[in-house]
CSV table of C-alpha atoms in Angstrom, one decimal:
chain,number,residue,atom,x,y,z
A,1,UNK,CA,-69.4,-109.5,48.0
A,2,UNK,CA,-68.7,-112.4,45.8
A,3,UNK,CA,-67.1,-113.8,40.2
A,4,UNK,CA,-67.0,-116.7,37.1
A,5,UNK,CA,-67.0,-120.3,36.6
A,6,UNK,CA,-70.3,-121.6,35.3
A,7,UNK,CA,-70.8,-124.9,37.1
A,8,UNK,CA,-73.7,-126.9,38.2
A,9,UNK,CA,-73.6,-126.2,41.9
A,10,UNK,CA,-75.1,-123.7,44.3
A,11,UNK,CA,-72.9,-121.2,46.1
A,12,UNK,CA,-75.2,-121.1,49.1
A,13,UNK,CA,-75.8,-117.5,48.2
A,14,UNK,CA,-78.3,-118.3,45.6
A,15,UNK,CA,-80.0,-120.5,43.1
A,16,UNK,CA,-78.9,-123.6,41.1
A,17,UNK,CA,-76.0,-122.8,38.8
A,18,UNK,CA,-73.4,-120.8,40.6
A,19,UNK,CA,-69.8,-119.9,40.8
A,20,UNK,CA,-67.4,-122.3,42.3
A,21,UNK,CA,-64.6,-119.8,42.1
A,22,UNK,CA,-66.6,-117.4,44.3
A,23,UNK,CA,-67.1,-120.1,46.9
A,24,UNK,CA,-63.4,-120.8,47.1
A,25,UNK,CA,-62.7,-117.1,47.4
A,26,UNK,CA,-64.9,-116.7,50.4
A,27,UNK,CA,-63.7,-119.9,52.0
A,28,UNK,CA,-60.2,-118.4,51.8
A,29,UNK,CA,-61.4,-115.3,53.6
A,30,UNK,CA,-63.2,-117.2,56.4
A,31,UNK,CA,-60.5,-116.9,59.0
A,32,UNK,CA,-60.5,-113.1,58.8
A,33,UNK,CA,-64.2,-112.5,58.4
A,34,UNK,CA,-64.6,-111.2,61.9
A,35,UNK,CA,-61.6,-108.9,61.7
A,36,UNK,CA,-63.1,-105.4,61.6
A,37,UNK,CA,-59.9,-104.1,60.1
A,38,UNK,CA,-59.5,-107.0,57.6
A,39,UNK,CA,-60.7,-107.7,54.1
A,40,UNK,CA,-64.4,-107.6,55.2
A,41,UNK,CA,-64.2,-104.3,56.9
A,42,UNK,CA,-66.6,-102.7,54.4
A,43,UNK,CA,-69.3,-105.3,55.5
A,44,UNK,CA,-68.6,-104.5,59.1
A,45,UNK,CA,-69.1,-100.8,58.4
A,46,UNK,CA,-72.4,-101.4,56.6
A,47,UNK,CA,-73.9,-104.0,58.8
A,48,UNK,CA,-75.3,-101.7,61.6
A,49,UNK,CA,-77.2,-99.5,59.1
A,50,UNK,CA,-78.6,-102.3,57.0
A,51,UNK,CA,-79.6,-104.5,59.9
A,52,UNK,CA,-81.4,-101.6,61.5
A,53,UNK,CA,-83.3,-100.9,58.3
A,54,UNK,CA,-84.3,-104.5,58.0
A,55,UNK,CA,-85.4,-104.7,61.6
A,56,UNK,CA,-87.4,-101.5,61.4
A,57,UNK,CA,-89.3,-102.8,58.4
A,58,UNK,CA,-89.9,-106.2,59.9
A,59,UNK,CA,-91.2,-104.6,63.1
A,60,UNK,CA,-93.5,-102.4,61.1
A,61,UNK,CA,-94.9,-105.4,59.2
A,62,UNK,CA,-95.3,-107.4,62.4
A,63,UNK,CA,-97.1,-104.6,64.3
A,64,UNK,CA,-94.2,-103.2,66.2
A,65,UNK,CA,-92.0,-106.1,67.1
A,66,UNK,CA,-89.1,-107.6,65.2
A,67,UNK,CA,-88.9,-111.4,65.1
A,68,UNK,CA,-90.2,-114.4,63.1
A,69,UNK,CA,-88.4,-117.1,61.2
A,70,UNK,CA,-85.6,-115.6,59.1
A,71,UNK,CA,-83.4,-117.1,56.4
A,72,UNK,CA,-80.1,-115.4,55.7
A,73,UNK,CA,-78.8,-116.5,52.3
A,74,UNK,CA,-75.1,-116.1,51.5
A,75,UNK,CA,-74.5,-115.5,55.2
A,76,UNK,CA,-70.7,-115.7,55.1
A,77,UNK,CA,-69.4,-115.8,58.7
A,78,UNK,CA,-72.6,-114.4,60.2
A,79,UNK,CA,-72.4,-110.6,60.5
A,80,UNK,CA,-76.1,-110.0,59.7
A,81,UNK,CA,-77.3,-113.3,61.2
A,82,UNK,CA,-75.9,-112.4,64.6
A,83,UNK,CA,-77.5,-108.9,64.5
A,84,UNK,CA,-80.9,-110.3,63.7
A,85,UNK,CA,-80.6,-113.0,66.3
A,86,UNK,CA,-79.8,-110.5,69.0
A,87,UNK,CA,-82.9,-108.6,68.0
A,88,UNK,CA,-85.1,-111.6,68.6
A,89,UNK,CA,-85.3,-113.3,65.2
A,90,UNK,CA,-85.1,-117.1,64.8
A,91,UNK,CA,-82.3,-117.2,62.2
A,92,UNK,CA,-81.3,-120.0,59.8
A,93,UNK,CA,-78.2,-118.9,57.9
A,94,UNK,CA,-76.8,-120.7,54.8
A,95,UNK,CA,-73.7,-120.5,52.6
A,96,UNK,CA,-71.9,-123.0,50.4
A,97,UNK,CA,-68.5,-121.7,51.7
A,98,UNK,CA,-68.0,-124.4,54.3
A,99,UNK,CA,-65.0,-122.6,56.0
A,100,UNK,CA,-67.1,-119.5,56.3
A,101,UNK,CA,-69.9,-121.5,58.0
A,102,UNK,CA,-67.4,-123.1,60.4
A,103,UNK,CA,-66.2,-119.6,61.3
A,104,UNK,CA,-69.8,-118.5,61.7
A,105,UNK,CA,-70.6,-121.4,64.1
A,106,UNK,CA,-67.6,-120.8,66.2
A,107,UNK,CA,-68.2,-117.1,66.6
A,108,UNK,CA,-71.9,-117.6,67.4
A,109,UNK,CA,-71.1,-120.2,70.0
A,110,UNK,CA,-68.5,-117.9,71.6
A,111,UNK,CA,-71.3,-115.2,71.9
A,112,UNK,CA,-73.9,-117.7,73.2
A,113,UNK,CA,-76.1,-117.2,70.2
A,114,UNK,CA,-78.3,-120.0,68.8
A,115,UNK,CA,-78.2,-119.7,65.1
A,116,UNK,CA,-79.0,-122.6,62.7
A,117,UNK,CA,-76.0,-122.4,60.4
A,118,UNK,CA,-76.0,-124.8,57.4
A,119,UNK,CA,-73.6,-125.4,54.6
A,120,UNK,CA,-76.4,-125.9,52.1
A,121,UNK,CA,-78.2,-124.1,49.3
A,122,UNK,CA,-81.3,-122.0,48.8
A,123,UNK,CA,-82.5,-124.5,46.1
A,124,UNK,CA,-82.2,-127.4,48.5
A,125,UNK,CA,-84.3,-125.6,51.1
A,126,UNK,CA,-86.9,-124.6,48.6
A,127,UNK,CA,-87.1,-128.2,47.3
A,128,UNK,CA,-87.6,-129.4,50.8
A,129,UNK,CA,-90.5,-127.1,51.2
A,130,UNK,CA,-88.9,-124.7,53.7
A,131,UNK,CA,-90.7,-121.4,54.1
A,132,UNK,CA,-89.8,-118.3,56.1
A,133,UNK,CA,-91.3,-115.0,57.3
A,134,UNK,CA,-88.2,-113.1,56.1
A,135,UNK,CA,-85.4,-113.9,53.7
A,136,UNK,CA,-82.3,-111.8,53.4
A,137,UNK,CA,-79.6,-111.8,50.8
A,138,UNK,CA,-77.2,-109.0,51.2
A,139,UNK,CA,-74.3,-108.2,48.8
A,140,UNK,CA,-75.1,-111.4,46.9
A,141,UNK,CA,-77.1,-110.9,43.8
A,142,UNK,CA,-74.2,-109.1,42.0
A,143,UNK,CA,-72.2,-112.3,42.3
A,144,UNK,CA,-74.6,-114.9,40.9
A,145,UNK,CA,-74.7,-115.9,37.2
A,146,UNK,CA,-78.5,-115.9,37.0
A,147,UNK,CA,-80.0,-113.0,39.1
A,148,UNK,CA,-83.6,-113.8,37.9
A,149,UNK,CA,-83.3,-117.4,38.9
A,150,UNK,CA,-81.8,-116.3,42.2
A,151,UNK,CA,-84.8,-114.1,43.0
A,152,UNK,CA,-87.2,-116.8,41.8
A,153,UNK,CA,-85.7,-119.2,44.4
A,154,UNK,CA,-85.8,-116.6,47.2
A,155,UNK,CA,-89.4,-115.8,46.4
A,156,UNK,CA,-90.3,-119.5,46.7
A,157,UNK,CA,-88.8,-119.6,50.2
A,158,UNK,CA,-91.2,-116.9,51.5
A,159,UNK,CA,-94.5,-117.5,53.2
A,160,UNK,CA,-97.4,-115.5,51.8
A,161,UNK,CA,-96.9,-111.9,52.8
A,162,UNK,CA,-93.2,-112.6,53.6
A,163,UNK,CA,-90.5,-110.0,53.3
A,164,UNK,CA,-87.4,-110.2,51.1
A,165,UNK,CA,-84.5,-107.9,51.8
A,166,UNK,CA,-81.7,-107.5,49.1
A,167,UNK,CA,-78.7,-105.2,49.2
A,168,UNK,CA,-76.4,-104.6,46.3
A,169,UNK,CA,-74.6,-102.1,44.1
A,170,UNK,CA,-76.2,-99.9,41.5
A,171,UNK,CA,-74.6,-99.9,38.0
A,172,UNK,CA,-73.7,-96.2,37.6
A,173,UNK,CA,-70.6,-94.2,36.8
A,174,UNK,CA,-70.2,-93.4,40.5
A,175,UNK,CA,-70.2,-97.1,41.4
A,176,UNK,CA,-67.5,-98.1,39.0
A,177,UNK,CA,-65.3,-95.3,40.3
A,178,UNK,CA,-66.0,-95.6,44.0
A,179,UNK,CA,-67.3,-99.1,44.7
A,180,UNK,CA,-65.1,-100.9,42.2
A,181,UNK,CA,-61.8,-99.1,41.7
A,182,UNK,CA,-61.4,-96.9,44.7
A,183,UNK,CA,-62.7,-99.4,47.2
A,184,UNK,CA,-60.7,-102.3,45.8
A,185,UNK,CA,-57.5,-100.8,44.5
A,186,UNK,CA,-57.1,-97.5,46.4
A,187,UNK,CA,-58.7,-97.7,49.8
A,188,UNK,CA,-58.5,-101.4,50.2
A,189,UNK,CA,-62.0,-101.8,51.5
A,190,UNK,CA,-62.5,-105.0,49.6
A,191,UNK,CA,-60.1,-107.5,48.1
A,192,UNK,CA,-59.1,-106.7,44.5
A,193,UNK,CA,-61.3,-108.4,42.0
A,194,UNK,CA,-64.2,-108.7,44.4
A,195,UNK,CA,-66.7,-107.1,42.0
A,196,UNK,CA,-67.6,-107.2,38.3
A,197,UNK,CA,-69.3,-103.8,37.6
A,198,UNK,CA,-71.2,-105.3,34.7
A,199,UNK,CA,-73.1,-107.5,37.1
A,200,UNK,CA,-74.3,-104.6,39.3
A,201,UNK,CA,-78.1,-104.3,39.4
A,202,UNK,CA,-80.0,-101.0,39.0
A,203,UNK,CA,-83.1,-100.4,41.1
A,204,UNK,CA,-85.2,-100.5,38.0
A,205,UNK,CA,-83.8,-103.9,37.0
A,206,UNK,CA,-84.4,-105.1,40.6
A,207,UNK,CA,-88.0,-104.0,40.5
A,208,UNK,CA,-88.6,-105.8,37.1
A,209,UNK,CA,-87.0,-109.0,38.4
A,210,UNK,CA,-89.0,-108.9,41.6
A,211,UNK,CA,-92.2,-108.6,39.5
A,212,UNK,CA,-91.2,-111.5,37.4
A,213,UNK,CA,-90.7,-113.5,40.6
A,214,UNK,CA,-94.1,-112.7,41.9
A,215,UNK,CA,-92.8,-110.1,44.4
A,216,UNK,CA,-93.7,-106.4,44.9
A,217,UNK,CA,-90.8,-104.0,45.5
A,218,UNK,CA,-92.1,-102.0,48.4
A,219,UNK,CA,-89.1,-99.9,49.6
A,220,UNK,CA,-85.7,-98.9,48.5
A,221,UNK,CA,-83.0,-96.8,50.2
A,222,UNK,CA,-79.4,-95.8,49.6
A,223,UNK,CA,-76.5,-96.5,51.9
A,224,UNK,CA,-73.8,-93.9,52.0
A,225,UNK,CA,-70.6,-93.5,54.0
A,226,UNK,CA,-70.8,-91.7,57.4
A,227,UNK,CA,-67.2,-90.9,58.0
A,228,UNK,CA,-67.7,-89.2,61.4
A,229,UNK,CA,-69.5,-92.3,62.7
A,230,UNK,CA,-67.1,-94.7,61.1
A,231,UNK,CA,-69.8,-96.6,59.1
A,232,UNK,CA,-72.7,-96.1,56.8
A,233,UNK,CA,-76.1,-94.4,57.0
A,234,UNK,CA,-79.4,-94.8,55.2
A,235,UNK,CA,-80.1,-92.1,52.7
A,236,UNK,CA,-82.0,-91.3,49.5
A,237,UNK,CA,-78.9,-91.5,47.3
A,238,UNK,CA,-79.0,-95.0,45.6
A,239,UNK,CA,-76.2,-94.3,43.1
A,240,UNK,CA,-73.7,-96.7,44.7
A,241,UNK,CA,-75.0,-99.0,47.5
A,242,UNK,CA,-78.7,-99.6,48.1
A,243,UNK,CA,-81.0,-101.9,50.0
A,244,UNK,CA,-84.5,-103.0,49.0
A,245,UNK,CA,-87.5,-104.7,50.5
A,246,UNK,CA,-89.9,-106.8,48.4
A,247,UNK,CA,-93.2,-108.4,49.6
A,248,UNK,CA,-94.5,-111.8,48.6
A,249,UNK,CA,-98.1,-112.0,47.3
């Protein structure tokens, strides 16, 4: 969940030129990131479903066991990074929001979790030759100025046959009503102004950008509210939230 000032820096969520205003925004939220009833409660609600979907696909690709070297790009204060670490993955997690990284480190240490948190950028890791079995970037691509450049960088961080997981918002009439206005201004599930509907990415656009980055979009699933369970569940309906897996050649 990240808006726009075109500056030559990386937001830790993505590639090259990114949004300094977005970094400041998420730095300001760092202290409340782990508050399940705070401004990040929508991410808390979605995290179990999307982390299970990722782990299931990683396990299938690895012959039945989750694990491997994982890079979580735009990690915030570590919701996904902690879930993947508990499942046996070796996680490096990055973000340019330094306050969020500090909160992530403190929370992980309190839980006894060894996560390699870094206030750095995907570009810097790619330039250093870092490669991972799995790269995740959840709720990030709709906040970067150059989505194709973002995917190009993520693709460069994957080992051959590596897996990329992206979650984002579809650009549909339903998403502008529910994910933008209702979530931000009626239900208070996200801070007002969190999203720009024009930057939402359709599954078709995602597939085309993956192809341009040398990736093959292999799986897509929707994420829909599960009110009785108090969270989200995986479904076929991709009209609002969806998660996708792409495979490196």
